[in-house]
PDB file of C-alpha atoms (C1' of nucleotides) in Angstrom:
ATOM      1  CA  MET A   1     -20.143 -26.661  -1.799  1.00 37.00           C
ATOM      2  CA  CYS A   2     -21.152 -23.783  -4.361  1.00 40.00           C
ATOM      3  CA  VAL A   3     -24.088 -24.285  -6.002  1.00 39.00           C
ATOM      4  CA  HIS A   4     -22.530 -22.078  -8.617  1.00 39.00           C
ATOM      5  CA  ASN A   5     -19.924 -22.676 -10.762  1.00 36.00           C
ATOM      6  CA  GLY A   6     -20.379 -23.334 -14.360  1.00 33.00           C
ATOM      7  CA  GLY A   7     -18.027 -24.658 -15.275  1.00 31.00           C
ATOM      8  CA  MET A   8     -14.718 -23.147 -14.372  1.00 34.00           C
ATOM      9  CA  THR A   9     -13.432 -26.103 -11.590  1.00 32.00           C
ATOM     10  CA  ALA A  10     -10.073 -25.158 -14.800  1.00 30.00           C
ATOM     11  CA  VAL A  11      -9.679 -22.055 -13.313  1.00 31.00           C
ATOM     12  CA  GLN A  12      -9.548 -23.135  -9.313  1.00 30.00           C
ATOM     13  CA  ILE A  13      -6.346 -23.548  -8.570  1.00 28.00           C
ATOM     14  CA  VAL A  14      -3.476 -21.482  -9.569  1.00 31.00           C
ATOM     15  CA  GLU A  15      -0.901 -20.161  -5.996  1.00 32.00           C
ATOM     16  CA  SER A  16       1.016 -21.863  -4.947  1.00 34.00           C
ATOM     17  CA  PRO A  17       2.771 -24.045  -7.601  1.00 34.00           C
ATOM     18  CA  ALA A  18       5.555 -21.615  -8.193  1.00 33.00           C
ATOM     19  CA  ALA A  19       4.785 -18.659 -10.588  1.00 34.00           C
ATOM     20  CA  ASP A  20       3.156 -21.150 -13.793  1.00 35.00           C
ATOM     21  CA  ALA A  21       4.866 -19.609 -16.787  1.00 36.00           C
ATOM     22  CA  CYS A  22       1.662 -16.627 -16.962  1.00 43.00           C
ATOM     23  CA  CYS A  23      -2.149 -17.131 -16.071  1.00 45.00           C
ATOM     24  CA  ALA A  24      -4.682 -17.241 -19.229  1.00 41.00           C
ATOM     25  CA  PRO A  25      -4.846 -20.593 -20.452  1.00 38.00           C
ATOM     26  CA  ALA A  26      -8.091 -19.526 -22.596  1.00 35.00           C
ATOM     27  CA  GLY A  27     -10.869 -19.082 -20.675  1.00 39.00           C
ATOM     28  CA  ALA A  28      -9.690 -17.792 -17.651  1.00 45.00           C
ATOM     29  CA  PRO A  29     -10.157 -13.941 -17.628  1.00 56.00           C
ATOM     30  CA  PRO A  30      -9.013 -13.448 -14.768  1.00 75.00           C
ATOM     31  CA  LEU A  31      -5.641 -11.783 -13.413  1.00 84.00           C
ATOM     32  CA  CYS A  32      -2.567 -14.542 -12.849  1.00 88.00           C
ATOM     33  CA  THR A  33      -0.329 -14.186 -10.134  1.00 87.00           C
ATOM     34  CA  GLU A  34       1.966 -12.159 -11.510  1.00 87.00           C
ATOM     35  CA  GLU A  35       0.051  -9.635 -13.442  1.00 90.00           C
ATOM     36  CA  ALA A  36      -1.908  -8.895 -10.066  1.00 93.00           C
ATOM     37  CA  VAL A  37       1.507  -8.124  -8.298  1.00 94.00           C
ATOM     38  CA  ALA A  38       3.105  -6.191 -10.903  1.00 93.00           C
ATOM     39  CA  LYS A  39      -0.106  -4.453 -10.892  1.00 94.00           C
ATOM     40  CA  ALA A  40       0.102  -4.028  -6.970  1.00 95.00           C
ATOM     41  CA  GLN A  41       3.741  -2.560  -6.991  1.00 94.00           C
ATOM     42  CA  HIS A  42       2.975   0.182  -9.023  1.00 94.00           C
ATOM     43  CA  PHE A  43      -0.380   0.920  -7.295  1.00 97.00           C
ATOM     44  CA  LYS A  44       1.360  -0.001  -3.801  1.00 97.00           C
ATOM     45  CA  ALA A  45       3.509   3.618  -5.585  1.00 97.00           C
ATOM     46  CA  LEU A  46       0.693   5.813  -5.026  1.00 97.00           C
ATOM     47  CA  ALA A  47      -0.117   4.285  -1.500  1.00 97.00           C
ATOM     48  CA  ASP A  48       1.060   6.728   0.616  1.00 97.00           C
ATOM     49  CA  PRO A  49       0.098  10.344   2.043  1.00 97.00           C
ATOM     50  CA  ASN A  50       3.505  11.754   1.459  1.00 97.00           C
ATOM     51  CA  ARG A  51       3.741  10.802  -1.781  1.00 97.00           C
ATOM     52  CA  LEU A  52       0.788  11.610  -3.307  1.00 97.00           C
ATOM     53  CA  ARG A  53       1.504  15.008  -1.744  1.00 96.00           C
ATOM     54  CA  LEU A  54       5.136  14.982  -3.554  1.00 97.00           C
ATOM     55  CA  LEU A  55       3.547  13.929  -7.121  1.00 97.00           C
ATOM     56  CA  SER A  56       0.745  16.981  -6.510  1.00 96.00           C
ATOM     57  CA  ILE A  57       3.577  19.208  -5.506  1.00 96.00           C
ATOM     58  CA  VAL A  58       5.609  18.562  -8.150  1.00 96.00           C
ATOM     59  CA  LYS A  59       2.698  18.789 -10.332  1.00 95.00           C
ATOM     60  CA  ALA A  60       1.956  21.814  -9.614  1.00 93.00           C
ATOM     61  CA  ALA A  61       5.788  24.030  -9.013  1.00 93.00           C
ATOM     62  CA  ASP A  62       6.494  25.870 -10.983  1.00 90.00           C
ATOM     63  CA  GLY A  63       8.243  24.913 -14.895  1.00 92.00           C
ATOM     64  CA  GLY A  64       6.823  21.532 -13.646  1.00 93.00           C
ATOM     65  CA  GLU A  65       9.329  20.333 -12.019  1.00 95.00           C
ATOM     66  CA  ALA A  66      10.867  20.751  -7.987  1.00 96.00           C
ATOM     67  CA  CYS A  67      14.109  20.057  -6.495  1.00 95.00           C
ATOM     68  CA  VAL A  68      14.354  18.180  -3.272  1.00 95.00           C
ATOM     69  CA  CYS A  69      15.637  20.960  -1.115  1.00 93.00           C
ATOM     70  CA  GLU A  70      11.622  21.687  -1.647  1.00 93.00           C
ATOM     71  CA  LEU A  71       9.673  19.147  -1.178  1.00 95.00           C
ATOM     72  CA  THR A  72      11.451  18.371   2.808  1.00 94.00           C
ATOM     73  CA  GLY A  73       9.710  21.389   3.793  1.00 92.00           C
ATOM     74  CA  PRO A  74       6.220  21.496   3.189  1.00 92.00           C
ATOM     75  CA  LEU A  75       6.396  17.151   3.998  1.00 94.00           C
ATOM     76  CA  GLY A  76       7.557  18.029   7.429  1.00 93.00           C
ATOM     77  CA  LEU A  77      10.190  15.379   6.364  1.00 95.00           C
ATOM     78  CA  GLY A  78      13.668  13.398   6.490  1.00 95.00           C
ATOM     79  CA  GLN A  79      15.962  14.770   3.694  1.00 96.00           C
ATOM     80  CA  PRO A  80      16.496  11.016   3.834  1.00 97.00           C
ATOM     81  CA  THR A  81      13.398  10.087   3.977  1.00 97.00           C
ATOM     82  CA  VAL A  82      12.108  12.224   1.122  1.00 97.00           C
ATOM     83  CA  SER A  83      14.501  11.452  -0.567  1.00 97.00           C
ATOM     84  CA  HIS A  84      13.512   7.438   0.327  1.00 98.00           C
ATOM     85  CA  HIS A  85       9.978   8.064  -1.191  1.00 98.00           C
ATOM     86  CA  LEU A  86      11.079  10.107  -4.717  1.00 98.00           C
ATOM     87  CA  LYS A  87      12.880   6.632  -6.063  1.00 98.00           C
ATOM     88  CA  ILE A  88       9.881   4.807  -4.752  1.00 98.00           C
ATOM     89  CA  LEU A  89       8.105   6.928  -7.965  1.00 98.00           C
ATOM     90  CA  VAL A  90      11.138   7.516 -10.067  1.00 97.00           C
ATOM     91  CA  ASP A  91      11.271   3.305 -10.055  1.00 96.00           C
ATOM     92  CA  ALA A  92       7.401   2.879  -9.893  1.00 96.00           C
ATOM     93  CA  GLY A  93       7.819   5.210 -13.148  1.00 96.00           C
ATOM     94  CA  LEU A  94       5.592   8.312 -12.229  1.00 97.00           C
ATOM     95  CA  LEU A  95       8.739  10.937 -11.450  1.00 97.00           C
ATOM     96  CA  HIS A  96      11.575  11.444 -13.616  1.00 97.00           C
ATOM     97  CA  ARG A  97      14.709  12.352 -12.382  1.00 97.00           C
ATOM     98  CA  GLU A  98      16.745  15.381 -13.452  1.00 96.00           C
ATOM     99  CA  LYS A  99      20.589  15.872 -12.188  1.00 94.00           C
ATOM    100  CA  ARG A 100      21.406  18.656 -13.175  1.00 94.00           C
ATOM    101  CA  GLY A 101      24.933  20.494 -11.482  1.00 93.00           C
ATOM    102  CA  ILE A 102      24.354  20.250  -7.453  1.00 94.00           C
ATOM    103  CA  TRP A 103      20.434  19.789  -7.480  1.00 95.00           C
ATOM    104  CA  ALA A 104      18.437  16.999  -8.121  1.00 96.00           C
ATOM    105  CA  TYR A 105      15.028  17.783  -9.983  1.00 97.00           C
ATOM    106  CA  TYR A 106      11.729  15.793 -10.430  1.00 97.00           C
ATOM    107  CA  SER A 107       9.209  15.853 -12.879  1.00 97.00           C
ATOM    108  CA  LEU A 108       6.269  14.231 -13.178  1.00 96.00           C
ATOM    109  CA  VAL A 109       7.085  11.491 -16.122  1.00 97.00           C
ATOM    110  CA  PRO A 110       4.089  12.346 -19.251  1.00 95.00           C
ATOM    111  CA  GLY A 111       1.371   9.870 -18.890  1.00 94.00           C
ATOM    112  CA  ALA A 112       2.366   8.169 -16.089  1.00 95.00           C
ATOM    113  CA  LEU A 113       0.068   8.691 -14.051  1.00 94.00           C
ATOM    114  CA  GLU A 114      -2.951   8.370 -16.905  1.00 94.00           C
ATOM    115  CA  ARG A 115      -1.346   5.104 -17.615  1.00 93.00           C
ATOM    116  CA  THR A 116      -1.494   3.945 -14.521  1.00 94.00           C
ATOM    117  CA  ALA A 117      -5.780   4.808 -14.380  1.00 93.00           C
ATOM    118  CA  GLU A 118      -6.235   2.984 -17.336  1.00 91.00           C
ATOM    119  CA  VAL A 119      -4.840  -0.194 -15.426  1.00 91.00           C
ATOM    120  CA  LEU A 120      -8.443  -0.059 -12.386  1.00 90.00           C
ATOM    121  CA  ALA A 121     -10.081  -0.029 -16.600  1.00 86.00           C
ATOM    122  CA  THR A 122      -8.837  -2.913 -17.998  1.00 86.00           C
ATOM    123  CA  LEU A 123      -8.715  -5.325 -14.368  1.00 86.00           C
TER     124      LEU A 123
ATOM    125  CA  MET B   1      19.283  27.653   0.338  1.00 37.00           C
ATOM    126  CA  CYS B   2      17.317  27.030  -2.231  1.00 39.00           C
ATOM    127  CA  VAL B   3      17.271  29.233  -5.753  1.00 39.00           C
ATOM    128  CA  HIS B   4      14.414  29.022  -6.546  1.00 39.00           C
ATOM    129  CA  ASN B   5      10.686  29.648  -4.174  1.00 36.00           C
ATOM    130  CA  GLY B   6       9.048  31.600  -6.368  1.00 33.00           C
ATOM    131  CA  GLY B   7       7.538  33.208  -3.313  1.00 31.00           C
ATOM    132  CA  MET B   8       5.634  30.074  -2.231  1.00 34.00           C
ATOM    133  CA  THR B   9       7.104  30.269   1.374  1.00 32.00           C
ATOM    134  CA  ALA B  10       4.118  30.547   2.896  1.00 30.00           C
ATOM    135  CA  VAL B  11       3.144  26.876   1.199  1.00 31.00           C
ATOM    136  CA  GLN B  12       6.470  25.902   3.268  1.00 30.00           C
ATOM    137  CA  ILE B  13       5.866  24.090   6.631  1.00 29.00           C
ATOM    138  CA  VAL B  14       2.134  22.744   7.215  1.00 32.00           C
ATOM    139  CA  GLU B  15       3.119  19.929   8.987  1.00 32.00           C
ATOM    140  CA  SER B  16       3.034  19.028  12.691  1.00 34.00           C
ATOM    141  CA  PRO B  17       1.032  21.625  13.827  1.00 34.00           C
ATOM    142  CA  ALA B  18      -1.686  18.795  14.470  1.00 33.00           C
ATOM    143  CA  ALA B  19      -4.497  18.566  11.348  1.00 35.00           C
ATOM    144  CA  ASP B  20      -5.046  22.115  10.488  1.00 36.00           C
ATOM    145  CA  ALA B  21      -8.229  22.621  10.019  1.00 36.00           C
ATOM    146  CA  CYS B  22      -8.162  22.435   6.749  1.00 43.00           C
ATOM    147  CA  CYS B  23      -5.199  22.949   3.297  1.00 45.00           C
ATOM    148  CA  ALA B  24      -5.884  24.964   0.692  1.00 41.00           C
ATOM    149  CA  PRO B  25      -5.774  29.575   1.994  1.00 39.00           C
ATOM    150  CA  ALA B  26      -5.878  30.596  -1.823  1.00 35.00           C
ATOM    151  CA  GLY B  27      -3.087  29.936  -3.382  1.00 39.00           C
ATOM    152  CA  ALA B  28      -1.706  26.599  -2.353  1.00 45.00           C
ATOM    153  CA  PRO B  29      -2.206  23.683  -5.218  1.00 57.00           C
ATOM    154  CA  PRO B  30      -1.195  20.531  -3.718  1.00 76.00           C
ATOM    155  CA  LEU B  31      -3.135  17.778  -1.871  1.00 85.00           C
ATOM    156  CA  CYS B  32      -3.052  18.929   2.041  1.00 88.00           C
ATOM    157  CA  THR B  33      -2.538  16.129   4.480  1.00 87.00           C
ATOM    158  CA  GLU B  34      -5.916  14.750   5.049  1.00 88.00           C
ATOM    159  CA  GLU B  35      -6.887  15.081   1.207  1.00 90.00           C
ATOM    160  CA  ALA B  36      -3.511  13.305   0.541  1.00 94.00           C
ATOM    161  CA  VAL B  37      -4.808  10.648   3.625  1.00 94.00           C
ATOM    162  CA  ALA B  38      -7.999   9.652   2.422  1.00 93.00           C
ATOM    163  CA  LYS B  39      -7.340   9.127  -0.838  1.00 95.00           C
ATOM    164  CA  ALA B  40      -3.296   7.060   0.100  1.00 96.00           C
ATOM    165  CA  GLN B  41      -5.690   5.174   1.426  1.00 94.00           C
ATOM    166  CA  HIS B  42      -8.120   4.185  -1.521  1.00 94.00           C
ATOM    167  CA  PHE B  43      -4.862   3.048  -3.088  1.00 97.00           C
ATOM    168  CA  LYS B  44      -3.620   1.000  -0.370  1.00 97.00           C
ATOM    169  CA  ALA B  45      -7.148  -0.814  -0.796  1.00 97.00           C
ATOM    170  CA  LEU B  46      -5.223  -1.639  -4.714  1.00 97.00           C
ATOM    171  CA  ALA B  47      -1.842  -2.136  -3.374  1.00 97.00           C
ATOM    172  CA  ASP B  48      -2.610  -5.752  -3.101  1.00 97.00           C
ATOM    173  CA  PRO B  49      -2.283  -8.640  -5.189  1.00 97.00           C
ATOM    174  CA  ASN B  50      -4.583 -10.615  -3.874  1.00 97.00           C
ATOM    175  CA  ARG B  51      -7.357  -7.128  -3.705  1.00 97.00           C
ATOM    176  CA  LEU B  52      -6.739  -6.662  -7.157  1.00 97.00           C
ATOM    177  CA  ARG B  53      -7.892 -10.111  -8.288  1.00 96.00           C
ATOM    178  CA  LEU B  54     -10.723 -10.174  -6.309  1.00 97.00           C
ATOM    179  CA  LEU B  55     -12.071  -7.178  -8.053  1.00 96.00           C
ATOM    180  CA  SER B  56     -10.289  -8.753 -11.044  1.00 96.00           C
ATOM    181  CA  ILE B  57     -12.685 -12.747 -10.133  1.00 96.00           C
ATOM    182  CA  VAL B  58     -15.874 -10.431  -9.193  1.00 96.00           C
ATOM    183  CA  LYS B  59     -16.357  -8.561 -12.068  1.00 95.00           C
ATOM    184  CA  ALA B  60     -15.746 -11.797 -14.148  1.00 93.00           C
ATOM    185  CA  ALA B  61     -17.972 -13.824 -12.513  1.00 93.00           C
ATOM    186  CA  ASP B  62     -21.240 -15.200 -14.200  1.00 90.00           C
ATOM    187  CA  GLY B  63     -23.648 -12.265 -13.392  1.00 92.00           C
ATOM    188  CA  GLY B  64     -21.249  -9.757 -11.835  1.00 93.00           C
ATOM    189  CA  GLU B  65     -20.867 -10.794  -8.075  1.00 95.00           C
ATOM    190  CA  ALA B  66     -19.341 -13.798  -6.654  1.00 96.00           C
ATOM    191  CA  CYS B  67     -20.346 -15.692  -3.622  1.00 95.00           C
ATOM    192  CA  VAL B  68     -16.902 -16.219  -0.965  1.00 95.00           C
ATOM    193  CA  CYS B  69     -16.474 -20.186  -1.536  1.00 92.00           C
ATOM    194  CA  GLU B  70     -15.700 -19.483  -5.337  1.00 92.00           C
ATOM    195  CA  LEU B  71     -12.317 -17.142  -4.009  1.00 95.00           C
ATOM    196  CA  THR B  72     -10.809 -18.761  -1.903  1.00 94.00           C
ATOM    197  CA  GLY B  73      -9.801 -21.584  -4.365  1.00 92.00           C
ATOM    198  CA  PRO B  74      -7.911 -19.024  -6.898  1.00 92.00           C
ATOM    199  CA  LEU B  75      -6.819 -17.364  -4.318  1.00 94.00           C
ATOM    200  CA  GLY B  76      -5.533 -20.162  -3.024  1.00 93.00           C
ATOM    201  CA  LEU B  77      -5.650 -18.453   1.028  1.00 95.00           C
ATOM    202  CA  GLY B  78      -7.608 -19.029   4.128  1.00 95.00           C
ATOM    203  CA  GLN B  79     -11.111 -17.898   4.665  1.00 96.00           C
ATOM    204  CA  PRO B  80     -10.503 -15.668   6.835  1.00 97.00           C
ATOM    205  CA  THR B  81      -8.353 -14.219   4.735  1.00 97.00           C
ATOM    206  CA  VAL B  82     -10.431 -13.721   1.883  1.00 97.00           C
ATOM    207  CA  SER B  83     -12.917 -12.536   4.231  1.00 97.00           C
ATOM    208  CA  HIS B  84     -10.553  -9.567   5.807  1.00 98.00           C
ATOM    209  CA  HIS B  85     -10.086  -8.502   1.845  1.00 98.00           C
ATOM    210  CA  LEU B  86     -13.319  -8.395   0.717  1.00 98.00           C
ATOM    211  CA  LYS B  87     -13.546  -6.233   4.020  1.00 98.00           C
ATOM    212  CA  ILE B  88     -11.170  -3.549   2.993  1.00 98.00           C
ATOM    213  CA  LEU B  89     -12.398  -3.891  -0.403  1.00 98.00           C
ATOM    214  CA  VAL B  90     -16.254  -3.156   0.554  1.00 97.00           C
ATOM    215  CA  ASP B  91     -14.794  -0.174   3.347  1.00 96.00           C
ATOM    216  CA  ALA B  92     -13.383   1.479   0.505  1.00 96.00           C
ATOM    217  CA  GLY B  93     -15.651   1.887  -1.043  1.00 96.00           C
ATOM    218  CA  LEU B  94     -14.977  -0.459  -4.332  1.00 97.00           C
ATOM    219  CA  LEU B  95     -17.165  -3.625  -3.522  1.00 97.00           C
ATOM    220  CA  HIS B  96     -20.981  -4.272  -2.730  1.00 97.00           C
ATOM    221  CA  ARG B  97     -21.585  -6.909  -0.437  1.00 97.00           C
ATOM    222  CA  GLU B  98     -25.193  -8.374  -0.409  1.00 96.00           C
ATOM    223  CA  LYS B  99     -26.405 -11.500   2.661  1.00 94.00           C
ATOM    224  CA  ARG B 100     -28.931 -13.240   0.427  1.00 94.00           C
ATOM    225  CA  GLY B 101     -29.312 -16.644   2.727  1.00 93.00           C
ATOM    226  CA  ILE B 102     -26.205 -18.322   3.968  1.00 94.00           C
ATOM    227  CA  TRP B 103     -23.684 -16.551   0.694  1.00 95.00           C
ATOM    228  CA  ALA B 104     -22.595 -13.800   0.276  1.00 96.00           C
ATOM    229  CA  TYR B 105     -21.990 -12.140  -2.608  1.00 97.00           C
ATOM    230  CA  TYR B 106     -19.715  -9.690  -3.340  1.00 97.00           C
ATOM    231  CA  SER B 107     -19.812  -7.634  -6.691  1.00 97.00           C
ATOM    232  CA  LEU B 108     -18.214  -4.282  -8.277  1.00 96.00           C
ATOM    233  CA  VAL B 109     -19.598  -0.992  -7.337  1.00 96.00           C
ATOM    234  CA  PRO B 110     -20.643   0.192 -10.127  1.00 95.00           C
ATOM    235  CA  GLY B 111     -18.236   3.743 -11.471  1.00 93.00           C
ATOM    236  CA  ALA B 112     -16.225   3.320  -8.271  1.00 94.00           C
ATOM    237  CA  LEU B 113     -12.983   1.778 -10.639  1.00 94.00           C
ATOM    238  CA  GLU B 114     -13.727   4.972 -12.401  1.00 93.00           C
ATOM    239  CA  ARG B 115     -14.148   6.967  -9.916  1.00 93.00           C
ATOM    240  CA  THR B 116     -10.454   6.094  -8.350  1.00 94.00           C
ATOM    241  CA  ALA B 117      -9.246   6.545 -11.814  1.00 93.00           C
ATOM    242  CA  GLU B 118     -10.274  10.211 -11.809  1.00 92.00           C
ATOM    243  CA  VAL B 119      -8.390  11.078  -8.671  1.00 91.00           C
ATOM    244  CA  LEU B 120      -5.086  10.217 -10.465  1.00 90.00           C
ATOM    245  CA  ALA B 121      -6.248  12.791 -12.541  1.00 87.00           C
ATOM    246  CA  THR B 122      -6.495  15.538 -10.485  1.00 86.00           C
ATOM    247  CA  LEU B 123      -4.128  14.406  -8.666  1.00 86.00           C
TER     248      LEU B 123
ATOM    249  C1'  DT C   1     -34.172 -27.739  19.474  1.00 70.63           C
ATOM    250  C1'  DT C   2     -29.872 -29.820  17.484  1.00 70.63           C
ATOM    251  C1'  DG C   3     -26.688 -29.845  13.645  1.00 70.63           C
ATOM    252  C1'  DC C   4     -24.546 -28.062   9.920  1.00 70.63           C
ATOM    253  C1'  DT C   5     -22.181 -24.832   6.818  1.00 70.63           C
ATOM    254  C1'  DA C   6     -21.089 -20.242   4.335  1.00 70.63           C
ATOM    255  C1'  DG C   7     -18.849 -16.050   6.915  1.00 70.63           C
ATOM    256  C1'  DA C   8     -17.031 -12.632   9.971  1.00 70.63           C
ATOM    257  C1'  DT C   9     -14.286 -11.380  14.255  1.00 70.63           C
ATOM    258  C1'  DC C  10     -10.131 -12.114  17.236  1.00 70.63           C
ATOM    259  C1'  DG C  11      -5.397 -13.473  18.958  1.00 70.63           C
ATOM    260  C1'  DA C  12      -1.365 -14.266  17.323  1.00 70.63           C
ATOM    261  C1'  DT C  13       2.756 -13.890  14.848  1.00 70.63           C
ATOM    262  C1'  DC C  14       6.179 -12.601  10.863  1.00 70.63           C
ATOM    263  C1'  DG C  15       6.641  -9.514   7.584  1.00 70.63           C
ATOM    264  C1'  DT C  16       7.811  -5.156   5.361  1.00 70.63           C
ATOM    265  C1'  DC C  17       7.537  -0.245   5.397  1.00 70.63           C
ATOM    266  C1'  DA C  18       7.970   4.359   6.836  1.00 70.63           C
ATOM    267  C1'  DT C  19      11.429   7.223   9.488  1.00 70.63           C
ATOM    268  C1'  DC C  20      15.499   8.632  11.505  1.00 70.63           C
ATOM    269  C1'  DA C  21      20.571   9.858  12.587  1.00 70.63           C
ATOM    270  C1'  DA C  22      24.714   8.960  10.794  1.00 70.63           C
ATOM    271  C1'  DT C  23      27.184   8.392   7.219  1.00 70.63           C
ATOM    272  C1'  DT C  24      28.716   8.478   2.431  1.00 70.63           C
ATOM    273  C1'  DC C  25      28.832  10.833  -2.482  1.00 70.63           C
ATOM    274  C1'  DA C  26      28.918  13.629  -5.481  1.00 70.63           C
ATOM    275  C1'  DG C  27      29.339  18.350  -7.385  1.00 70.63           C
ATOM    276  C1'  DG C  28      30.771  23.636  -6.669  1.00 70.63           C
ATOM    277  C1'  DC C  29      34.028  26.704  -5.382  1.00 70.63           C
ATOM    278  C1'  DC C  30      38.558  28.662  -2.623  1.00 70.63           C
TER     279       DC C  30
ATOM    280  C1'  DG D   1      44.452  20.301  -2.671  1.00 70.63           C
ATOM    281  C1'  DG D   2      40.239  21.074   0.756  1.00 70.63           C
ATOM    282  C1'  DC D   3      35.991  22.676   1.921  1.00 70.63           C
ATOM    283  C1'  DC D   4      31.043  23.133   2.292  1.00 70.63           C
ATOM    284  C1'  DT D   5      26.445  22.153   0.144  1.00 70.63           C
ATOM    285  C1'  DG D   6      22.978  18.310  -2.285  1.00 70.63           C
ATOM    286  C1'  DA D   7      21.247  14.256  -2.171  1.00 70.63           C
ATOM    287  C1'  DA D   8      21.850   9.392  -1.708  1.00 70.63           C
ATOM    288  C1'  DT D   9      22.568   5.277   0.499  1.00 70.63           C
ATOM    289  C1'  DT D  10      22.903   2.230   5.123  1.00 70.63           C
ATOM    290  C1'  DG D  11      21.240   0.324   9.769  1.00 70.63           C
ATOM    291  C1'  DA D  12      18.018   0.192  13.321  1.00 70.63           C
ATOM    292  C1'  DT D  13      13.567   1.441  15.178  1.00 70.63           C
ATOM    293  C1'  DG D  14       8.825   1.148  15.435  1.00 70.63           C
ATOM    294  C1'  DA D  15       4.647   0.543  13.310  1.00 70.63           C
ATOM    295  C1'  DC D  16       0.986  -1.588  10.696  1.00 70.63           C
ATOM    296  C1'  DG D  17      -0.201  -5.522   7.261  1.00 70.63           C
ATOM    297  C1'  DA D  18      -1.031 -10.077   5.735  1.00 70.63           C
ATOM    298  C1'  DT D  19      -2.260 -14.415   6.754  1.00 70.63           C
ATOM    299  C1'  DC D  20      -2.960 -17.981   9.847  1.00 70.63           C
ATOM    300  C1'  DG D  21      -6.033 -20.923  13.635  1.00 70.63           C
ATOM    301  C1'  DA D  22      -9.151 -21.482  16.824  1.00 70.63           C
ATOM    302  C1'  DT D  23     -13.779 -19.279  17.709  1.00 70.63           C
ATOM    303  C1'  DC D  24     -18.428 -17.180  16.951  1.00 70.63           C
ATOM    304  C1'  DT D  25     -22.445 -15.781  14.761  1.00 70.63           C
ATOM    305  C1'  DA D  26     -26.699 -16.191  11.201  1.00 70.63           C
ATOM    306  C1'  DG D  27     -29.317 -18.516   8.512  1.00 70.63           C
ATOM    307  C1'  DC D  28     -31.375 -23.570   6.984  1.00 70.63           C
ATOM    308  C1'  DA D  29     -32.993 -27.923   7.968  1.00 70.63           C
ATOM    309  C1'  DA D  30     -33.808 -32.468  10.227  1.00 70.63           C
TER     310       DA D  30
END
DNA sequence: TTGCTAGATCGATCGTCATCAATTCAGGCC
DNA sequence: GGCCTGAATTGATGACGATCGATCTAGCAA
């Protein structure tokens, strides 16, 4: 057995019991399961090279926005695939989608990247 | 065809030609493929709930370090799985591994999370 | 030496994800 | 109305990743 465990055996088992309300009963600093899943979902959106490039291109685009037709080229991916990635970024709250006429314009959600960065600090 | 493209057709095709040296010939601000892959790899390490909890637990642990036996319990995972996740975090430069006697102690690499956070700002 | 324990590695399995071709939807134009 | 174009959705496929049981390695103690 472990030598340490300075009196925190209470935190030991926080798992299968089907999503126990939520965490932090009092002296439990570490992330609970639900929090961790939510935050991981956020990072999953950033865990793909093509999605990072999408964010980068949109950020650098003229007017801070770009339509899908401007994005398929640089990425070398098919239109459905790019649309798929854009949806993931929108669902993650990182991109904003605005349809004007035939075109769909994507732009960075202000402060979204900064907020994600803060998650790392408050782990 | 697209109406926009304010004179940046040069950036259009940067894809299949088998990893062209590297990016940014001059006026190409967006992430190149290689950069994107490297940065995505970083976020991949954070894109798992259990790894986030590992970081959280290690950070909150007494002395800022924890051995594997302290980590399998809270996560409800087998020892090989925890070891696997820890290796990924070490390879990503987020955790430091120190073997003392029988035990392996893991601690946060100072400034690693902050550096990852900065990547978001410099997309 | 033998035995024991903490941890890493290996192999297999199962689920998730990235990608594409085909289709569908929606907004302009004739 | 019918047609064209930009974009989203669907279905299938191949690759990657999380997990586990079994095995292997490294320290420590009889």
